[in-house]
mmCIF file of C-alpha atoms in Angstrom:
data_model
loop_
_atom_site.group_PDB
_atom_site.id
_atom_site.type_symbol
_atom_site.label_atom_id
_atom_site.label_comp_id
_atom_site.label_asym_id
_atom_site.label_seq_id
_atom_site.Cartn_x
_atom_site.Cartn_y
_atom_site.Cartn_z
ATOM 1 C CA MET A 1 -2.613 -46.003 -1.407
ATOM 2 C CA THR A 2 -1.220 -42.471 -1.479
ATOM 3 C CA SER A 3 -1.069 -40.755 1.892
ATOM 4 C CA ALA A 4 -2.975 -37.481 2.197
ATOM 5 C CA SER A 5 -0.525 -36.077 4.740
ATOM 6 C CA PRO A 6 2.714 -34.341 3.771
ATOM 7 C CA LYS A 7 5.965 -34.704 5.667
ATOM 8 C CA PRO A 8 5.984 -32.435 8.734
ATOM 9 C CA SER A 9 7.665 -29.131 7.977
ATOM 10 C CA ILE A 10 7.828 -25.517 9.036
ATOM 11 C CA ALA A 11 4.566 -23.662 8.408
ATOM 12 C CA ILE A 12 4.561 -19.861 8.647
ATOM 13 C CA VAL A 13 1.225 -18.164 9.324
ATOM 14 C CA THR A 14 0.861 -14.403 9.025
ATOM 15 C CA GLY A 15 -1.830 -12.486 10.875
ATOM 16 C CA ALA A 16 -1.748 -15.221 13.519
ATOM 17 C CA SER A 17 -2.725 -13.068 16.495
ATOM 18 C CA SER A 18 -6.464 -13.790 16.180
ATOM 19 C CA GLY A 19 -9.254 -15.104 13.974
ATOM 20 C CA ILE A 20 -8.475 -17.239 10.949
ATOM 21 C CA GLY A 21 -4.713 -16.942 11.417
ATOM 22 C CA ALA A 22 -4.755 -18.168 15.010
ATOM 23 C CA ALA A 23 -7.145 -21.004 14.171
ATOM 24 C CA THR A 24 -4.989 -22.039 11.208
ATOM 25 C CA ALA A 25 -1.869 -22.106 13.366
ATOM 26 C CA ARG A 26 -3.602 -24.428 15.828
ATOM 27 C CA ARG A 27 -4.813 -26.717 13.040
ATOM 28 C CA LEU A 28 -1.465 -26.918 11.223
ATOM 29 C CA ALA A 29 0.361 -27.584 14.498
ATOM 30 C CA ALA A 30 -2.052 -30.410 15.275
ATOM 31 C CA ALA A 31 -1.380 -31.778 11.770
ATOM 32 C CA GLY A 32 2.307 -32.086 12.650
ATOM 33 C CA HIS A 33 3.840 -28.864 11.347
ATOM 34 C CA ARG A 34 6.207 -26.707 13.348
ATOM 35 C CA VAL A 35 4.319 -23.450 13.143
ATOM 36 C CA VAL A 36 5.849 -19.991 13.156
ATOM 37 C CA LEU A 37 3.310 -17.369 14.186
ATOM 38 C CA THR A 38 3.719 -13.828 12.913
ATOM 39 C CA ALA A 39 1.685 -10.700 13.619
ATOM 40 C CA ARG A 40 2.281 -7.183 14.875
ATOM 41 C CA ARG A 41 0.879 -7.925 18.338
ATOM 42 C CA LYS A 42 3.747 -9.587 20.184
ATOM 43 C CA ASP A 43 1.751 -10.526 23.272
ATOM 44 C CA ARG A 44 -0.940 -12.288 21.228
ATOM 45 C CA VAL A 45 1.390 -14.479 19.156
ATOM 46 C CA GLU A 46 3.528 -15.342 22.154
ATOM 47 C CA ALA A 47 0.456 -16.424 24.126
ATOM 48 C CA LEU A 48 -0.766 -18.533 21.205
ATOM 49 C CA ALA A 49 2.645 -20.166 20.746
ATOM 50 C CA GLU A 50 2.643 -21.054 24.442
ATOM 51 C CA GLU A 51 -0.864 -22.512 24.126
ATOM 52 C CA ILE A 52 0.160 -24.657 21.153
ATOM 53 C CA ARG A 53 3.280 -25.910 22.916
ATOM 54 C CA ALA A 54 1.217 -26.752 26.011
ATOM 55 C CA ALA A 55 -0.938 -28.944 23.753
ATOM 56 C CA GLY A 56 2.185 -30.917 22.813
ATOM 57 C CA HIS A 57 2.922 -29.320 19.447
ATOM 58 C CA GLN A 58 5.732 -27.118 18.109
ATOM 59 C CA ALA A 59 5.300 -23.353 17.799
ATOM 60 C CA THR A 60 7.421 -20.212 17.704
ATOM 61 C CA ALA A 61 6.222 -16.606 17.883
ATOM 62 C CA TYR A 62 7.792 -13.844 15.786
ATOM 63 C CA PRO A 63 6.378 -10.297 15.938
ATOM 64 C CA LEU A 64 6.306 -8.949 12.381
ATOM 65 C CA ASP A 65 4.721 -6.211 10.298
ATOM 66 C CA VAL A 66 4.272 -7.760 6.847
ATOM 67 C CA THR A 67 4.370 -4.316 5.199
ATOM 68 C CA ASP A 68 7.918 -3.680 6.478
ATOM 69 C CA ARG A 69 10.087 -5.236 3.780
ATOM 70 C CA ALA A 70 13.363 -4.903 5.681
ATOM 71 C CA ALA A 71 11.830 -6.695 8.672
ATOM 72 C CA VAL A 72 10.377 -9.391 6.406
ATOM 73 C CA ASP A 73 13.756 -10.004 4.766
ATOM 74 C CA GLU A 74 15.434 -10.286 8.170
ATOM 75 C CA PHE A 75 12.754 -12.748 9.270
ATOM 76 C CA ALA A 76 13.159 -14.858 6.115
ATOM 77 C CA SER A 77 16.937 -15.064 6.548
ATOM 78 C CA ALA A 78 16.456 -17.313 9.586
ATOM 79 C CA PHE A 79 15.177 -20.210 7.433
ATOM 80 C CA LYS A 80 16.915 -22.545 5.014
ATOM 81 C CA THR A 81 13.710 -24.266 3.961
ATOM 82 C CA ILE A 82 10.043 -24.040 4.842
ATOM 83 C CA GLY A 83 7.119 -26.175 3.771
ATOM 84 C CA VAL A 84 4.112 -23.884 4.027
ATOM 85 C CA LEU A 85 3.450 -20.155 3.907
ATOM 86 C CA VAL A 86 -0.074 -19.028 4.817
ATOM 87 C CA ASN A 87 -0.539 -15.407 3.755
ATOM 88 C CA ASN A 88 -3.436 -14.522 6.030
ATOM 89 C CA ALA A 89 -2.598 -10.990 7.236
ATOM 90 C CA GLY A 90 -5.127 -8.536 5.846
ATOM 91 C CA GLY A 91 -8.441 -7.053 6.808
ATOM 92 C CA ALA A 92 -11.012 -4.434 5.859
ATOM 93 C CA LEU A 93 -11.324 -0.784 6.813
ATOM 94 C CA GLY A 94 -14.547 1.157 6.325
ATOM 95 C CA ALA A 95 -17.627 0.584 4.192
ATOM 96 C CA ASP A 96 -17.978 3.945 2.478
ATOM 97 C CA PRO A 97 -18.973 4.362 -1.170
ATOM 98 C CA VAL A 98 -16.319 5.221 -3.723
ATOM 99 C CA ALA A 99 -17.406 8.877 -3.706
ATOM 100 C CA THR A 100 -16.488 9.335 -0.038
ATOM 101 C CA GLY A 101 -14.046 6.523 0.714
ATOM 102 C CA ASP A 102 -10.930 7.418 2.690
ATOM 103 C CA PRO A 103 -7.814 7.085 0.480
ATOM 104 C CA ASP A 104 -5.730 6.316 3.581
ATOM 105 C CA ASP A 105 -7.970 3.328 4.351
ATOM 106 C CA TRP A 106 -7.669 2.119 0.754
ATOM 107 C CA ARG A 107 -3.896 2.483 0.901
ATOM 108 C CA ARG A 108 -3.614 0.601 4.194
ATOM 109 C CA MET A 109 -5.798 -2.239 2.920
ATOM 110 C CA TYR A 110 -3.734 -2.587 -0.243
ATOM 111 C CA GLU A 111 -0.480 -2.456 1.703
ATOM 112 C CA THR A 112 -1.517 -5.230 4.077
ATOM 113 C CA ASN A 113 -3.555 -7.504 1.800
ATOM 114 C CA VAL A 114 -1.408 -7.249 -1.328
ATOM 115 C CA ILE A 115 2.030 -5.793 -0.600
ATOM 116 C CA GLY A 116 2.284 -7.770 2.642
ATOM 117 C CA THR A 117 1.507 -10.967 0.742
ATOM 118 C CA LEU A 118 4.004 -9.986 -1.945
ATOM 119 C CA ASN A 119 6.724 -9.288 0.632
ATOM 120 C CA LEU A 120 6.405 -12.642 2.396
ATOM 121 C CA THR A 121 6.016 -14.605 -0.825
ATOM 122 C CA GLN A 122 9.047 -13.028 -2.480
ATOM 123 C CA ALA A 123 11.220 -13.425 0.605
ATOM 124 C CA LEU A 124 10.242 -17.039 1.271
ATOM 125 C CA LEU A 125 9.708 -18.478 -2.213
ATOM 126 C CA PRO A 126 13.333 -19.708 -2.487
ATOM 127 C CA LYS A 127 12.953 -21.434 0.903
ATOM 128 C CA LEU A 128 9.697 -23.057 -0.199
ATOM 129 C CA GLU A 129 11.302 -24.297 -3.401
ATOM 130 C CA ALA A 130 14.332 -25.587 -1.498
ATOM 131 C CA SER A 131 12.042 -27.844 0.536
ATOM 132 C CA GLY A 132 11.169 -29.788 -2.606
ATOM 133 C CA ASP A 133 7.490 -29.683 -1.656
ATOM 134 C CA GLY A 134 6.327 -26.171 -0.752
ATOM 135 C CA THR A 135 2.874 -24.637 -0.538
ATOM 136 C CA VAL A 136 1.911 -20.962 -0.693
ATOM 137 C CA VAL A 137 -1.576 -20.230 0.599
ATOM 138 C CA VAL A 138 -3.218 -16.879 -0.094
ATOM 139 C CA VAL A 139 -6.258 -16.220 2.072
ATOM 140 C CA SER A 140 -8.277 -13.861 -0.102
ATOM 141 C CA SER A 141 -12.049 -13.428 0.136
ATOM 142 C CA THR A 142 -15.185 -13.750 -1.924
ATOM 143 C CA ALA A 143 -14.643 -9.973 -2.180
ATOM 144 C CA GLY A 144 -11.777 -10.857 -4.506
ATOM 145 C CA HIS A 145 -14.230 -12.408 -6.959
ATOM 146 C CA ALA A 146 -17.299 -10.169 -6.896
ATOM 147 C CA THR A 147 -17.966 -6.622 -5.809
ATOM 148 C CA TYR A 148 -20.619 -5.080 -3.575
ATOM 149 C CA GLU A 149 -21.731 -1.583 -2.659
ATOM 150 C CA GLY A 150 -19.703 0.049 0.072
ATOM 151 C CA GLY A 151 -16.871 -2.414 -0.308
ATOM 152 C CA ALA A 152 -14.784 -1.067 -3.186
ATOM 153 C CA GLY A 153 -11.586 -0.475 -1.214
ATOM 154 C CA TYR A 154 -11.570 -3.942 0.322
ATOM 155 C CA VAL A 155 -12.767 -5.525 -2.918
ATOM 156 C CA ALA A 156 -9.918 -3.866 -4.824
ATOM 157 C CA ALA A 157 -7.366 -5.144 -2.322
ATOM 158 C CA LYS A 158 -8.720 -8.697 -2.348
ATOM 159 C CA HIS A 159 -8.899 -8.715 -6.148
ATOM 160 C CA GLY A 160 -5.207 -7.828 -5.979
ATOM 161 C CA ALA A 161 -4.515 -10.790 -3.689
ATOM 162 C CA HIS A 162 -6.469 -13.095 -6.014
ATOM 163 C CA VAL A 163 -4.534 -11.926 -9.078
ATOM 164 C CA LEU A 164 -1.227 -12.293 -7.244
ATOM 165 C CA ALA A 165 -2.002 -15.945 -6.469
ATOM 166 C CA GLU A 166 -3.286 -16.692 -9.968
ATOM 167 C CA THR A 167 -0.281 -15.108 -11.661
ATOM 168 C CA LEU A 168 2.268 -16.716 -9.345
ATOM 169 C CA ARG A 169 0.807 -20.127 -10.139
ATOM 170 C CA LEU A 170 1.359 -19.506 -13.854
ATOM 171 C CA GLU A 171 4.881 -18.214 -13.343
ATOM 172 C CA ILE A 172 6.225 -21.069 -11.216
ATOM 173 C CA VAL A 173 4.515 -24.027 -12.847
ATOM 174 C CA GLY A 174 6.972 -26.913 -13.051
ATOM 175 C CA ARG A 175 8.669 -25.939 -9.781
ATOM 176 C CA PRO A 176 7.934 -27.875 -6.564
ATOM 177 C CA VAL A 177 5.669 -25.234 -5.040
ATOM 178 C CA ARG A 178 1.873 -25.246 -5.031
ATOM 179 C CA VAL A 179 -0.162 -22.034 -4.947
ATOM 180 C CA VAL A 180 -3.496 -22.311 -3.163
ATOM 181 C CA GLU A 181 -6.124 -19.591 -2.817
ATOM 182 C CA ILE A 182 -8.788 -19.888 -0.135
ATOM 183 C CA ALA A 183 -11.589 -17.322 -0.521
ATOM 184 C CA PRO A 184 -13.938 -17.212 2.491
ATOM 185 C CA GLY A 185 -17.318 -15.551 2.470
ATOM 186 C CA MET A 186 -19.052 -14.424 5.671
ATOM 187 C CA VAL A 187 -16.872 -15.381 8.635
ATOM 188 C CA LYS A 188 -17.764 -14.230 12.122
ATOM 189 C CA THR A 189 -14.613 -13.592 14.140
ATOM 190 C CA GLU A 190 -13.986 -11.494 17.200
ATOM 191 C CA GLU A 191 -12.288 -8.662 15.323
ATOM 192 C CA PHE A 192 -12.942 -8.488 11.561
ATOM 193 C CA ALA A 193 -16.139 -6.408 11.492
ATOM 194 C CA LEU A 194 -15.193 -4.517 14.647
ATOM 195 C CA THR A 195 -11.951 -3.392 13.001
ATOM 196 C CA ARG A 196 -13.762 -2.530 9.779
ATOM 197 C CA PHE A 197 -16.131 -0.202 11.626
ATOM 198 C CA ALA A 198 -13.451 1.389 13.829
ATOM 199 C CA GLY A 199 -14.644 -0.294 17.007
ATOM 200 C CA ASP A 200 -18.363 0.402 16.523
ATOM 201 C CA ALA A 201 -19.863 -2.748 18.061
ATOM 202 C CA GLU A 202 -23.402 -1.938 16.890
ATOM 203 C CA LYS A 203 -22.382 -1.660 13.236
ATOM 204 C CA ALA A 204 -20.243 -4.772 13.527
ATOM 205 C CA ALA A 205 -23.123 -6.802 14.973
ATOM 206 C CA LYS A 206 -25.415 -5.820 12.075
ATOM 207 C CA VAL A 207 -23.127 -7.597 9.608
ATOM 208 C CA TYR A 208 -24.182 -10.939 11.091
ATOM 209 C CA GLN A 209 -27.671 -10.011 12.286
ATOM 210 C CA GLY A 210 -30.187 -12.780 11.598
ATOM 211 C CA VAL A 211 -27.590 -15.136 10.080
ATOM 212 C CA ALA A 212 -27.993 -18.367 12.005
ATOM 213 C CA GLU A 213 -24.599 -19.854 11.285
ATOM 214 C CA PRO A 214 -21.938 -17.721 9.632
ATOM 215 C CA LEU A 215 -18.595 -19.437 9.126
ATOM 216 C CA THR A 216 -16.201 -19.534 12.054
ATOM 217 C CA ALA A 217 -12.454 -18.980 11.971
ATOM 218 C CA ASP A 218 -12.028 -22.699 12.622
ATOM 219 C CA ASP A 219 -14.183 -23.574 9.599
ATOM 220 C CA VAL A 220 -11.778 -21.664 7.377
ATOM 221 C CA ALA A 221 -8.719 -23.034 9.187
ATOM 222 C CA ASP A 222 -10.029 -26.556 8.613
ATOM 223 C CA THR A 223 -10.370 -25.790 4.901
ATOM 224 C CA ILE A 224 -6.843 -24.354 4.700
ATOM 225 C CA THR A 225 -5.381 -27.349 6.510
ATOM 226 C CA TRP A 226 -7.250 -29.756 4.239
ATOM 227 C CA ALA A 227 -5.825 -28.028 1.147
ATOM 228 C CA VAL A 228 -2.289 -27.993 2.558
ATOM 229 C CA THR A 229 -2.394 -31.677 3.506
ATOM 230 C CA ARG A 230 -3.394 -33.000 0.074
ATOM 231 C CA PRO A 231 -0.772 -35.155 -1.666
ATOM 232 C CA ALA A 232 2.009 -33.079 -3.214
ATOM 233 C CA HIS A 233 0.723 -33.497 -6.774
ATOM 234 C CA VAL A 234 -2.739 -32.157 -5.860
ATOM 235 C CA ASN A 235 -3.138 -28.362 -6.052
ATOM 236 C CA ILE A 236 -6.331 -26.745 -4.808
ATOM 237 C CA ASP A 237 -6.113 -23.726 -7.100
ATOM 238 C CA LEU A 238 -9.100 -21.875 -5.705
ATOM 239 C CA LEU A 239 -11.605 -22.812 -3.027
ATOM 240 C CA ILE A 240 -14.508 -20.496 -2.256
ATOM 241 C CA VAL A 241 -16.160 -21.308 1.060
ATOM 242 C CA ARG A 242 -19.336 -19.683 2.333
ATOM 243 C CA PRO A 243 -21.920 -20.446 4.994
ATOM 244 C CA ARG A 244 -25.047 -22.139 3.683
ATOM 245 C CA ALA A 245 -27.009 -18.952 4.395
ATOM 246 C CA GLN A 246 -24.909 -16.912 1.960
ATOM 247 C CA ALA A 247 -25.461 -17.372 -1.765
ATOM 248 C CA SER A 248 -23.320 -14.390 -2.827
ATOM 249 C CA ASN A 249 -21.710 -11.290 -1.346
ATOM 250 C CA SER A 250 -25.057 -9.519 -1.507
ATOM 251 C CA LYS A 251 -27.526 -12.426 -1.109
ATOM 252 C CA VAL A 252 -27.723 -13.614 2.495
ATOM 253 C CA HIS A 253 -30.613 -15.364 4.235
ATOM 254 C CA ARG A 254 -31.398 -13.647 7.519
ATOM 255 C CA GLU A 255 -33.901 -14.989 10.009
ATOM 256 C CA VAL A 256 -36.059 -12.242 11.520
#
């Protein structure tokens, strides 16, 4: 029988200071990986690394802005090989229509969701290949597969992340690196909607109003870890995961 678990290796998780990134770091560490946690907020990743180590697993914190290519290259130089790269850093800003959307918000979303993913993937792809069994995970969104009103800037960025993953898979076929895309739908985390609405708690709460059970960060982390721990010959090209109450980006059952 083929084992479903890969050999333990270094797993790098971007955007690991909260939400899906933090939950994924915990899950991958519990699965036996030595996790490297990156995010801009030094205190958050250091606290999480300490928590993971206290649970008996291996973790290292590394403050990093994924949009800073020089910093990314310096970070990558510390590794000879890695087994897993989870490109999770991203996020949404604003929900304005195209006619009034803030170009700075669009630019920041593209820089983080797409260029950040490009920077880490380019810098670490040789290290993933050197492992003989590497996995690149791109955490996109259902926004990368269908649009909705008021979401064009975020949708454009996540479409970019989706296309990056799809194209990379074509370009490196035959090399020992898998490319996995996980596209979550409605996930309720402590920061996503709050960040999107510039700290407006009332607007953020309305996103989930009446939805009995939106996905949690741990639901998505569980899905990512499952994909990463498949046998080496099994590639989960694309996995869209939504709560049962959400049929599409614009069709959500709300209990009133």
